[in-house]
Amino acid sequence: MGMNALEEFRQSVGPRGPVAVVGGRTRWQLGGSVDPQARLVAAPQGIEALDPSEMTVSLGAGTLLAALDEALAEHGQEVALDGPPGATVGGALAVGHDSLRRRRIGSARDVLLQADYVDAQGELIKAGGPTVKNVTGYDLCRLLVGSLGTLGFFGQVILRTRPRPEATRWLSGAASPQRFLTEIYRPATILWDGQQTAVCLEGYQEDVEKQAMKLHSLGLETSGPLCPMVLPPHRQRLTEGPLKSGTIADVGSSVLYAPQPAEAPVIAPEVQRVVDRLRHQFDPEGRLNPGRNPQRMST
Ligand SMILES: Cc1cc2nc3c(=O)[nH]c(=O)nc-3n(C[C@H](O)[C@H](O)[C@H](O)COP(=O)(O)OP(=O)(O)OC[C@H]3O[C@@H](n4cnc5c(N)ncnc54)[C@H](O)[C@@H]3O)c2cc1C
């Protein structure tokens, strides 16, 4: 991976005609089908520079998340991106779903420090930076996360890394989740299915032990290193009202896992106007990932 690969990627996108960028296709249909006329391109792969002391990694956006995770594990680090086997870094950023561990490791949006992306004119643009001085550039990076490639295609990115937890433990039991929000120090995840609560603790072994003792006293039992609940396949926005049977809430986030896909969201006209203007400014001819709509993200 290097300047050549990035330049080749830029040329493959080019300045004309509908074009779509493909990662590992694990969320390919998310946000609607891409116009079949679009040419398919793929971002470069490979780690360019790993700097554990600065806690940053620079890499091609087409790199597999699993390959990145393996490289970072050697240094006791990780990035706050998650996905199934085959998922790429660019895809995970473009989708922008937070990890289930978000309460502890932060959001996908905060992972991206710098992006070299190809815009609708086929130009290579640098946004953000590993040391954040320029707030405008920093925010542009954040805007690209979750935009499903409709505003630009990630070519190379610099990501923030973080220490890997020494220990991970899930506990579960019949209890309401509210008290765990206040009585436990930064649990990684709290899931609730309406009756059972599952809590994930992670961090230093000693801290995890202490927090686990507290959870035992509140009625939860240790269930092991893996999530004891099977998450239904459809990720939706949490709405008000009682939890429907078969759904699981990711407590403290706005995410609900459900057996059925969500109905199309109702989008306020004001919001739609802002989104349309933004997309038009970035891509006046609508050539990047035509047909995709990040506002139809529910799976
Ligand atoms: C079982 C499962 C579990 C998951 N768990 C998590 C989780 O815990 N946390 C989490 O954050 N996410 C999770 N995800 C979502 C996951 O992050 C995405 O599915 C995946 O990372 C998308 O990557 P991909 O390479 O397969 O992208 P693709 O499916 O190939 O593409 C998805 C979208 O990204 C766009 N895209 C791809 N590459 C680029 C690029 N270089 N520049 C711009 N746009 C691009 C594509 O055009 C497309 O619109 C999960 C998904 C599944 C199926």
mmCIF file of C-alpha atoms and ligand atoms in Angstrom:
data_model
loop_
_atom_site.group_PDB
_atom_site.id
_atom_site.type_symbol
_atom_site.label_atom_id
_atom_site.label_comp_id
_atom_site.label_asym_id
_atom_site.label_seq_id
_atom_site.Cartn_x
_atom_site.Cartn_y
_atom_site.Cartn_z
ATOM 1 C CA MET A 1 0.000 0.000 0.000
ATOM 2 C CA GLY A 2 1.398 3.391 -0.862
ATOM 3 C CA MET A 3 0.962 6.449 -3.006
ATOM 4 C CA ASN A 4 0.673 4.351 -6.175
ATOM 5 C CA ALA A 5 -2.213 2.283 -4.884
ATOM 6 C CA LEU A 6 -4.021 5.439 -3.765
ATOM 7 C CA GLU A 7 -3.429 7.143 -7.112
ATOM 8 C CA GLU A 8 -4.638 4.019 -8.955
ATOM 9 C CA PHE A 9 -7.760 4.082 -6.810
ATOM 10 C CA ARG A 10 -8.315 7.747 -7.647
ATOM 11 C CA GLN A 11 -7.983 6.992 -11.352
ATOM 12 C CA SER A 12 -10.350 4.023 -11.111
ATOM 13 C CA VAL A 13 -13.046 6.332 -9.692
ATOM 14 C CA GLY A 14 -12.308 8.962 -12.364
ATOM 15 C CA PRO A 15 -14.283 12.161 -12.961
ATOM 16 C CA ARG A 16 -17.255 10.822 -14.944
ATOM 17 C CA GLY A 17 -20.078 8.303 -14.881
ATOM 18 C CA PRO A 18 -21.899 6.458 -12.061
ATOM 19 C CA VAL A 19 -19.530 4.554 -9.808
ATOM 20 C CA ALA A 20 -19.887 2.503 -6.621
ATOM 21 C CA VAL A 21 -17.258 1.375 -4.116
ATOM 22 C CA VAL A 22 -17.377 -2.186 -2.825
ATOM 23 C CA GLY A 23 -15.909 -3.495 0.430
ATOM 24 C CA GLY A 24 -16.562 -7.013 1.703
ATOM 25 C CA ARG A 25 -20.256 -6.893 0.713
ATOM 26 C CA THR A 26 -21.377 -7.821 4.241
ATOM 27 C CA ARG A 27 -23.783 -4.845 4.241
ATOM 28 C CA TRP A 28 -24.008 -4.280 0.526
ATOM 29 C CA GLN A 29 -27.784 -3.766 0.329
ATOM 30 C CA LEU A 30 -27.932 -1.362 3.260
ATOM 31 C CA GLY A 31 -29.608 1.924 2.251
ATOM 32 C CA GLY A 32 -31.058 0.521 -0.992
ATOM 33 C CA SER A 33 -29.655 -1.021 -4.170
ATOM 34 C CA VAL A 34 -26.957 0.722 -6.159
ATOM 35 C CA ASP A 35 -27.856 1.600 -9.747
ATOM 36 C CA PRO A 36 -26.736 -1.443 -11.814
ATOM 37 C CA GLN A 37 -25.165 0.929 -14.364
ATOM 38 C CA ALA A 38 -22.542 1.983 -11.793
ATOM 39 C CA ARG A 39 -18.969 0.805 -12.334
ATOM 40 C CA LEU A 40 -17.587 -1.026 -9.292
ATOM 41 C CA VAL A 41 -14.287 -0.012 -7.712
ATOM 42 C CA ALA A 42 -12.483 -1.174 -4.554
ATOM 43 C CA ALA A 43 -10.233 0.768 -2.166
ATOM 44 C CA PRO A 44 -6.574 -0.241 -1.694
ATOM 45 C CA GLN A 45 -5.657 -2.791 0.977
ATOM 46 C CA GLY A 46 -2.791 -2.996 3.440
ATOM 47 C CA ILE A 47 -1.386 -1.367 6.561
ATOM 48 C CA GLU A 48 0.855 1.580 5.751
ATOM 49 C CA ALA A 49 2.093 2.536 9.233
ATOM 50 C CA LEU A 50 1.271 1.345 12.719
ATOM 51 C CA ASP A 51 2.370 3.614 15.530
ATOM 52 C CA PRO A 52 1.425 2.017 18.872
ATOM 53 C CA SER A 53 3.008 4.791 20.938
ATOM 54 C CA GLU A 54 0.938 7.482 19.165
ATOM 55 C CA MET A 55 -2.027 5.062 19.126
ATOM 56 C CA THR A 56 -2.668 5.534 15.425
ATOM 57 C CA VAL A 57 -2.683 3.298 12.375
ATOM 58 C CA SER A 58 -2.628 4.362 8.726
ATOM 59 C CA LEU A 59 -4.003 1.927 6.187
ATOM 60 C CA GLY A 60 -5.838 1.336 2.926
ATOM 61 C CA ALA A 61 -9.622 1.517 3.410
ATOM 62 C CA GLY A 62 -10.016 -1.833 1.632
ATOM 63 C CA THR A 63 -8.081 -3.634 4.404
ATOM 64 C CA LEU A 64 -10.040 -6.368 6.165
ATOM 65 C CA LEU A 65 -11.066 -5.481 9.721
ATOM 66 C CA ALA A 66 -9.842 -8.923 10.777
ATOM 67 C CA ALA A 67 -6.345 -8.256 9.341
ATOM 68 C CA LEU A 68 -6.192 -4.913 11.141
ATOM 69 C CA ASP A 69 -7.334 -6.518 14.390
ATOM 70 C CA GLU A 70 -4.650 -9.190 14.110
ATOM 71 C CA ALA A 71 -1.916 -6.592 13.535
ATOM 72 C CA LEU A 72 -3.086 -4.432 16.446
ATOM 73 C CA ALA A 73 -3.467 -7.408 18.808
ATOM 74 C CA GLU A 74 0.327 -7.872 18.703
ATOM 75 C CA HIS A 75 0.598 -4.460 20.370
ATOM 76 C CA GLY A 76 -2.273 -5.003 22.821
ATOM 77 C CA GLN A 77 -4.437 -2.511 20.911
ATOM 78 C CA GLU A 78 -7.647 -2.449 18.859
ATOM 79 C CA VAL A 79 -9.912 -0.005 16.999
ATOM 80 C CA ALA A 80 -13.538 0.671 17.903
ATOM 81 C CA LEU A 81 -14.888 -0.865 14.693
ATOM 82 C CA ASP A 82 -16.623 -4.185 14.449
ATOM 83 C CA GLY A 83 -18.075 -6.343 11.761
ATOM 84 C CA PRO A 84 -18.504 -9.878 10.495
ATOM 85 C CA PRO A 85 -15.747 -11.844 8.711
ATOM 86 C CA GLY A 86 -15.007 -10.211 5.353
ATOM 87 C CA ALA A 87 -15.880 -6.660 6.474
ATOM 88 C CA THR A 88 -13.422 -3.944 5.463
ATOM 89 C CA VAL A 89 -12.354 -0.814 7.311
ATOM 90 C CA GLY A 90 -13.858 1.437 4.605
ATOM 91 C CA GLY A 91 -17.158 -0.448 4.723
ATOM 92 C CA ALA A 92 -17.341 -0.270 8.511
ATOM 93 C CA LEU A 93 -16.702 3.497 8.418
ATOM 94 C CA ALA A 94 -19.144 4.075 5.557
ATOM 95 C CA VAL A 95 -21.846 2.126 7.416
ATOM 96 C CA GLY A 96 -20.839 3.804 10.669
ATOM 97 C CA HIS A 97 -22.649 1.436 13.039
ATOM 98 C CA ASP A 98 -21.210 1.616 16.522
ATOM 99 C CA SER A 99 -19.867 -1.525 18.106
ATOM 100 C CA LEU A 100 -21.972 -3.296 20.701
ATOM 101 C CA ARG A 101 -19.143 -2.279 23.079
ATOM 102 C CA ARG A 102 -19.683 1.416 22.311
ATOM 103 C CA ARG A 103 -20.381 2.402 25.937
ATOM 104 C CA ARG A 104 -16.751 1.632 26.682
ATOM 105 C CA ILE A 105 -14.853 1.989 23.419
ATOM 106 C CA GLY A 106 -16.712 4.952 21.925
ATOM 107 C CA SER A 107 -18.447 5.503 18.607
ATOM 108 C CA ALA A 108 -17.351 4.615 15.072
ATOM 109 C CA ARG A 109 -17.377 8.342 14.250
ATOM 110 C CA ASP A 110 -14.582 8.995 16.749
ATOM 111 C CA VAL A 111 -12.277 6.366 15.264
ATOM 112 C CA LEU A 112 -11.472 8.237 12.064
ATOM 113 C CA LEU A 113 -8.737 10.848 12.451
ATOM 114 C CA GLN A 114 -7.855 11.438 8.814
ATOM 115 C CA ALA A 115 -9.266 10.337 5.486
ATOM 116 C CA ASP A 116 -7.745 10.586 2.026
ATOM 117 C CA TYR A 117 -10.915 10.178 -0.005
ATOM 118 C CA VAL A 118 -11.841 10.477 -3.654
ATOM 119 C CA ASP A 119 -14.592 12.995 -4.318
ATOM 120 C CA ALA A 120 -17.200 13.169 -7.092
ATOM 121 C CA GLN A 121 -14.815 15.115 -9.350
ATOM 122 C CA GLY A 122 -12.295 12.281 -9.079
ATOM 123 C CA GLU A 123 -9.935 14.353 -6.930
ATOM 124 C CA LEU A 124 -8.076 13.063 -3.903
ATOM 125 C CA ILE A 125 -9.003 15.104 -0.814
ATOM 126 C CA LYS A 126 -7.417 14.979 2.627
ATOM 127 C CA ALA A 127 -9.769 15.579 5.561
ATOM 128 C CA GLY A 128 -8.852 15.718 9.237
ATOM 129 C CA GLY A 129 -5.425 14.858 10.633
ATOM 130 C CA PRO A 130 -3.772 12.592 13.217
ATOM 131 C CA THR A 131 -3.201 15.637 15.420
ATOM 132 C CA VAL A 132 -6.390 17.613 15.564
ATOM 133 C CA LYS A 133 -5.786 21.317 15.133
ATOM 134 C CA ASN A 134 -8.202 22.172 12.394
ATOM 135 C CA VAL A 135 -11.775 21.704 13.537
ATOM 136 C CA THR A 136 -13.280 22.119 10.057
ATOM 137 C CA GLY A 137 -11.247 19.280 8.591
ATOM 138 C CA TYR A 138 -11.928 17.113 11.586
ATOM 139 C CA ASP A 139 -15.666 17.512 11.188
ATOM 140 C CA LEU A 140 -15.535 16.653 7.486
ATOM 141 C CA CYS A 141 -14.104 13.271 8.443
ATOM 142 C CA ARG A 142 -17.004 12.734 10.797
ATOM 143 C CA LEU A 143 -19.510 13.654 8.129
ATOM 144 C CA LEU A 144 -18.153 10.931 5.855
ATOM 145 C CA VAL A 145 -18.674 8.259 8.537
ATOM 146 C CA GLY A 146 -22.124 6.731 8.071
ATOM 147 C CA SER A 147 -22.673 8.349 4.658
ATOM 148 C CA LEU A 148 -22.569 4.971 2.842
ATOM 149 C CA GLY A 149 -20.032 6.287 0.353
ATOM 150 C CA THR A 150 -22.434 8.886 -1.062
ATOM 151 C CA LEU A 151 -20.175 11.864 -0.232
ATOM 152 C CA GLY A 152 -16.783 10.362 -1.118
ATOM 153 C CA PHE A 153 -14.885 7.074 -1.288
ATOM 154 C CA PHE A 154 -12.313 6.343 1.433
ATOM 155 C CA GLY A 155 -8.933 5.488 -0.077
ATOM 156 C CA GLN A 156 -6.563 5.677 2.865
ATOM 157 C CA VAL A 157 -7.422 6.400 6.482
ATOM 158 C CA ILE A 158 -5.695 7.100 9.784
ATOM 159 C CA LEU A 159 -7.521 5.571 12.733
ATOM 160 C CA ARG A 160 -7.292 6.067 16.460
ATOM 161 C CA THR A 161 -6.351 2.878 18.293
ATOM 162 C CA ARG A 162 -7.037 2.030 21.920
ATOM 163 C CA PRO A 163 -5.798 -0.480 24.497
ATOM 164 C CA ARG A 164 -7.332 -3.930 24.254
ATOM 165 C CA PRO A 165 -9.113 -5.004 27.457
ATOM 166 C CA GLU A 166 -7.215 -7.494 29.598
ATOM 167 C CA ALA A 167 -10.418 -9.292 30.592
ATOM 168 C CA THR A 168 -13.981 -9.575 29.245
ATOM 169 C CA ARG A 169 -16.885 -11.079 31.139
ATOM 170 C CA TRP A 170 -20.629 -11.279 30.498
ATOM 171 C CA LEU A 171 -23.145 -11.615 33.314
ATOM 172 C CA SER A 172 -26.900 -12.046 33.036
ATOM 173 C CA GLY A 173 -30.066 -12.504 35.023
ATOM 174 C CA ALA A 174 -33.677 -11.468 35.453
ATOM 175 C CA ALA A 175 -33.438 -7.797 36.363
ATOM 176 C CA SER A 176 -34.345 -4.388 35.070
ATOM 177 C CA PRO A 177 -31.334 -2.693 33.426
ATOM 178 C CA GLN A 178 -31.749 0.788 34.958
ATOM 179 C CA ARG A 179 -29.699 0.247 38.089
ATOM 180 C CA PHE A 180 -26.717 -1.124 36.166
ATOM 181 C CA LEU A 181 -26.428 2.189 34.370
ATOM 182 C CA THR A 182 -25.683 3.966 37.624
ATOM 183 C CA GLU A 183 -24.217 1.322 39.924
ATOM 184 C CA ILE A 184 -21.535 -0.139 37.647
ATOM 185 C CA TYR A 185 -18.553 1.801 36.349
ATOM 186 C CA ARG A 186 -18.651 1.947 32.557
ATOM 187 C CA PRO A 187 -19.979 -1.465 31.541
ATOM 188 C CA ALA A 188 -19.137 -2.140 27.869
ATOM 189 C CA THR A 189 -22.659 -3.294 26.999
ATOM 190 C CA ILE A 190 -26.064 -3.618 28.653
ATOM 191 C CA LEU A 191 -28.675 -5.619 26.747
ATOM 192 C CA TRP A 192 -32.279 -6.055 27.807
ATOM 193 C CA ASP A 193 -34.990 -8.271 26.302
ATOM 194 C CA GLY A 194 -37.791 -7.047 28.539
ATOM 195 C CA GLN A 195 -37.062 -9.627 31.253
ATOM 196 C CA GLN A 196 -33.403 -10.599 31.228
ATOM 197 C CA THR A 197 -30.485 -8.217 31.378
ATOM 198 C CA ALA A 198 -27.010 -9.080 30.093
ATOM 199 C CA VAL A 199 -24.041 -6.922 31.080
ATOM 200 C CA CYS A 200 -20.557 -7.023 29.565
ATOM 201 C CA LEU A 201 -17.651 -5.927 31.752
ATOM 202 C CA GLU A 202 -14.199 -5.376 30.340
ATOM 203 C CA GLY A 203 -10.914 -3.820 31.367
ATOM 204 C CA TYR A 204 -8.184 -4.861 33.790
ATOM 205 C CA GLN A 205 -8.770 -8.279 35.354
ATOM 206 C CA GLU A 206 -8.896 -6.870 38.886
ATOM 207 C CA ASP A 207 -11.484 -4.203 38.001
ATOM 208 C CA VAL A 208 -13.631 -6.708 36.125
ATOM 209 C CA GLU A 209 -13.570 -9.028 39.167
ATOM 210 C CA LYS A 210 -14.664 -6.199 41.475
ATOM 211 C CA GLN A 211 -17.484 -5.076 39.205
ATOM 212 C CA ALA A 212 -18.590 -8.691 38.719
ATOM 213 C CA MET A 213 -18.861 -9.133 42.520
ATOM 214 C CA LYS A 214 -21.087 -6.089 42.623
ATOM 215 C CA LEU A 215 -23.278 -7.497 39.840
ATOM 216 C CA HIS A 216 -23.508 -10.826 41.705
ATOM 217 C CA SER A 217 -24.808 -8.939 44.726
ATOM 218 C CA LEU A 218 -27.419 -7.333 42.446
ATOM 219 C CA GLY A 219 -28.614 -10.741 41.271
ATOM 220 C CA LEU A 220 -26.693 -11.404 38.027
ATOM 221 C CA GLU A 221 -24.715 -14.583 37.340
ATOM 222 C CA THR A 222 -21.499 -14.890 35.344
ATOM 223 C CA SER A 223 -22.162 -16.424 31.944
ATOM 224 C CA GLY A 224 -18.710 -16.318 30.319
ATOM 225 C CA PRO A 225 -16.615 -14.427 27.778
ATOM 226 C CA LEU A 226 -19.299 -14.358 25.029
ATOM 227 C CA CYS A 227 -22.633 -12.564 24.779
ATOM 228 C CA PRO A 228 -25.296 -14.861 26.273
ATOM 229 C CA MET A 229 -28.114 -13.359 24.154
ATOM 230 C CA VAL A 230 -28.622 -14.133 20.479
ATOM 231 C CA LEU A 231 -29.234 -10.795 18.778
ATOM 232 C CA PRO A 232 -32.065 -10.786 16.216
ATOM 233 C CA PRO A 233 -30.750 -9.800 12.763
ATOM 234 C CA HIS A 234 -32.409 -6.424 12.199
ATOM 235 C CA ARG A 235 -30.880 -3.313 13.670
ATOM 236 C CA GLN A 236 -33.424 -0.556 14.238
ATOM 237 C CA ARG A 237 -33.765 2.767 15.947
ATOM 238 C CA LEU A 238 -35.186 2.414 19.462
ATOM 239 C CA THR A 239 -38.608 4.056 19.786
ATOM 240 C CA GLU A 240 -40.740 4.902 22.789
ATOM 241 C CA GLY A 241 -43.078 2.362 24.352
ATOM 242 C CA PRO A 242 -42.745 -1.151 25.757
ATOM 243 C CA LEU A 243 -40.267 -3.568 24.175
ATOM 244 C CA LYS A 244 -41.949 -5.926 21.722
ATOM 245 C CA SER A 245 -41.509 -9.655 22.268
ATOM 246 C CA GLY A 246 -38.384 -11.010 20.520
ATOM 247 C CA THR A 247 -36.581 -7.678 20.494
ATOM 248 C CA ILE A 248 -33.466 -6.730 22.453
ATOM 249 C CA ALA A 249 -32.552 -3.165 23.419
ATOM 250 C CA ASP A 250 -28.946 -2.021 23.528
ATOM 251 C CA VAL A 251 -29.440 0.063 26.682
ATOM 252 C CA GLY A 252 -27.915 3.536 26.671
ATOM 253 C CA SER A 253 -27.751 3.650 22.867
ATOM 254 C CA SER A 254 -30.646 4.217 20.499
ATOM 255 C CA VAL A 255 -30.375 0.759 18.976
ATOM 256 C CA LEU A 256 -32.877 -2.068 19.046
ATOM 257 C CA TYR A 257 -32.350 -5.545 17.560
ATOM 258 C CA ALA A 258 -35.555 -7.003 16.124
ATOM 259 C CA PRO A 259 -36.644 -10.143 14.248
ATOM 260 C CA GLN A 260 -38.299 -8.023 11.511
ATOM 261 C CA PRO A 261 -36.933 -5.085 9.488
ATOM 262 C CA ALA A 262 -38.166 -1.644 10.555
ATOM 263 C CA GLU A 263 -40.756 0.257 8.573
ATOM 264 C CA ALA A 264 -39.336 3.058 6.435
ATOM 265 C CA PRO A 265 -38.522 5.964 8.770
ATOM 266 C CA VAL A 266 -40.503 9.178 8.499
ATOM 267 C CA ILE A 267 -38.029 11.955 7.748
ATOM 268 C CA ALA A 268 -38.905 15.560 8.549
ATOM 269 C CA PRO A 269 -38.909 17.751 5.407
ATOM 270 C CA GLU A 270 -36.404 20.169 6.995
ATOM 271 C CA VAL A 271 -33.954 17.331 7.600
ATOM 272 C CA GLN A 272 -34.482 16.037 4.066
ATOM 273 C CA ARG A 273 -33.746 19.491 2.638
ATOM 274 C CA VAL A 274 -30.431 19.729 4.509
ATOM 275 C CA VAL A 275 -29.434 16.206 3.466
ATOM 276 C CA ASP A 276 -30.341 16.823 -0.187
ATOM 277 C CA ARG A 277 -28.374 20.084 -0.271
ATOM 278 C CA LEU A 278 -25.355 18.463 1.299
ATOM 279 C CA ARG A 279 -25.381 15.556 -1.126
ATOM 280 C CA HIS A 280 -25.827 17.947 -4.054
ATOM 281 C CA GLN A 281 -22.853 20.039 -2.931
ATOM 282 C CA PHE A 282 -20.582 17.023 -2.606
ATOM 283 C CA ASP A 283 -21.857 15.257 -5.694
ATOM 284 C CA PRO A 284 -23.902 17.543 -8.010
ATOM 285 C CA GLU A 285 -24.354 14.853 -10.681
ATOM 286 C CA GLY A 286 -25.203 12.071 -8.218
ATOM 287 C CA ARG A 287 -22.475 9.746 -9.486
ATOM 288 C CA LEU A 288 -21.178 8.287 -6.194
ATOM 289 C CA ASN A 289 -23.076 5.165 -5.087
ATOM 290 C CA PRO A 290 -26.221 6.237 -7.011
ATOM 291 C CA GLY A 291 -29.367 4.700 -5.506
ATOM 292 C CA ARG A 292 -27.943 4.493 -1.983
ATOM 293 C CA ASN A 293 -29.687 6.457 0.729
ATOM 294 C CA PRO A 294 -28.005 6.647 4.154
ATOM 295 C CA GLN A 295 -31.342 7.668 5.679
ATOM 296 C CA ARG A 296 -32.764 4.259 4.872
ATOM 297 C CA MET A 297 -30.168 2.539 7.016
ATOM 298 C CA SER A 298 -32.411 0.285 9.123
ATOM 299 C CA THR A 299 -31.622 -3.318 8.330
HETATM 300 C C1 LIG B 1 -23.314 -10.049 11.709
HETATM 301 C C2 LIG B 1 -22.879 -8.597 11.670
HETATM 302 C C3 LIG B 1 -22.403 -8.016 12.824
HETATM 303 C C4 LIG B 1 -22.000 -6.697 12.796
HETATM 304 N N1 LIG B 1 -21.576 -6.164 13.938
HETATM 305 C C5 LIG B 1 -21.185 -4.914 13.923
HETATM 306 C C6 LIG B 1 -20.753 -4.341 15.113
HETATM 307 O O1 LIG B 1 -20.749 -4.950 16.163
HETATM 308 N N2 LIG B 1 -20.337 -3.081 15.053
HETATM 309 C C7 LIG B 1 -20.317 -2.385 13.879
HETATM 310 O O2 LIG B 1 -19.854 -1.243 13.869
HETATM 311 N N3 LIG B 1 -20.766 -2.879 12.762
HETATM 312 C C8 LIG B 1 -21.201 -4.131 12.749
HETATM 313 N N4 LIG B 1 -21.665 -4.650 11.620
HETATM 314 C C9 LIG B 1 -21.688 -3.833 10.428
HETATM 315 C C10 LIG B 1 -20.349 -3.890 9.778
HETATM 316 O O3 LIG B 1 -19.518 -2.857 10.269
HETATM 317 C C11 LIG B 1 -20.521 -3.715 8.298
HETATM 318 O O4 LIG B 1 -21.320 -4.778 7.835
HETATM 319 C C12 LIG B 1 -19.256 -3.870 7.546
HETATM 320 O O5 LIG B 1 -18.218 -3.315 8.258
HETATM 321 C C13 LIG B 1 -19.353 -3.269 6.164
HETATM 322 O O6 LIG B 1 -18.105 -3.519 5.526
HETATM 323 P P1 LIG B 1 -18.013 -4.177 4.114
HETATM 324 O O7 LIG B 1 -16.585 -4.086 3.757
HETATM 325 O O8 LIG B 1 -18.629 -5.530 4.061
HETATM 326 O O9 LIG B 1 -18.875 -3.146 3.258
HETATM 327 P P2 LIG B 1 -19.855 -3.432 2.042
HETATM 328 O O10 LIG B 1 -20.997 -4.283 2.494
HETATM 329 O O11 LIG B 1 -19.068 -3.893 0.864
HETATM 330 O O12 LIG B 1 -20.366 -1.956 1.794
HETATM 331 C C14 LIG B 1 -21.231 -1.306 2.717
HETATM 332 C C15 LIG B 1 -21.357 0.155 2.287
HETATM 333 O O13 LIG B 1 -20.110 0.804 2.501
HETATM 334 C C16 LIG B 1 -19.682 1.441 1.315
HETATM 335 N N5 LIG B 1 -18.223 1.379 1.246
HETATM 336 C C17 LIG B 1 -17.433 0.272 1.220
HETATM 337 N N6 LIG B 1 -16.142 0.624 1.133
HETATM 338 C C18 LIG B 1 -16.112 1.989 1.103
HETATM 339 C C19 LIG B 1 -15.072 2.964 0.971
HETATM 340 N N7 LIG B 1 -13.801 2.611 0.837
HETATM 341 N N8 LIG B 1 -15.431 4.267 0.950
HETATM 342 C C20 LIG B 1 -16.721 4.646 1.044
HETATM 343 N N9 LIG B 1 -17.744 3.779 1.136
HETATM 344 C C21 LIG B 1 -17.441 2.461 1.176
HETATM 345 C C22 LIG B 1 -20.319 0.651 0.187
HETATM 346 O O14 LIG B 1 -20.425 1.400 -0.998
HETATM 347 C C23 LIG B 1 -21.679 0.322 0.801
HETATM 348 O O15 LIG B 1 -22.588 1.381 0.658
HETATM 349 C C24 LIG B 1 -22.076 -5.940 11.605
HETATM 350 C C25 LIG B 1 -22.550 -6.523 10.450
HETATM 351 C C26 LIG B 1 -22.970 -7.844 10.462
HETATM 352 C C27 LIG B 1 -23.503 -8.456 9.194
#
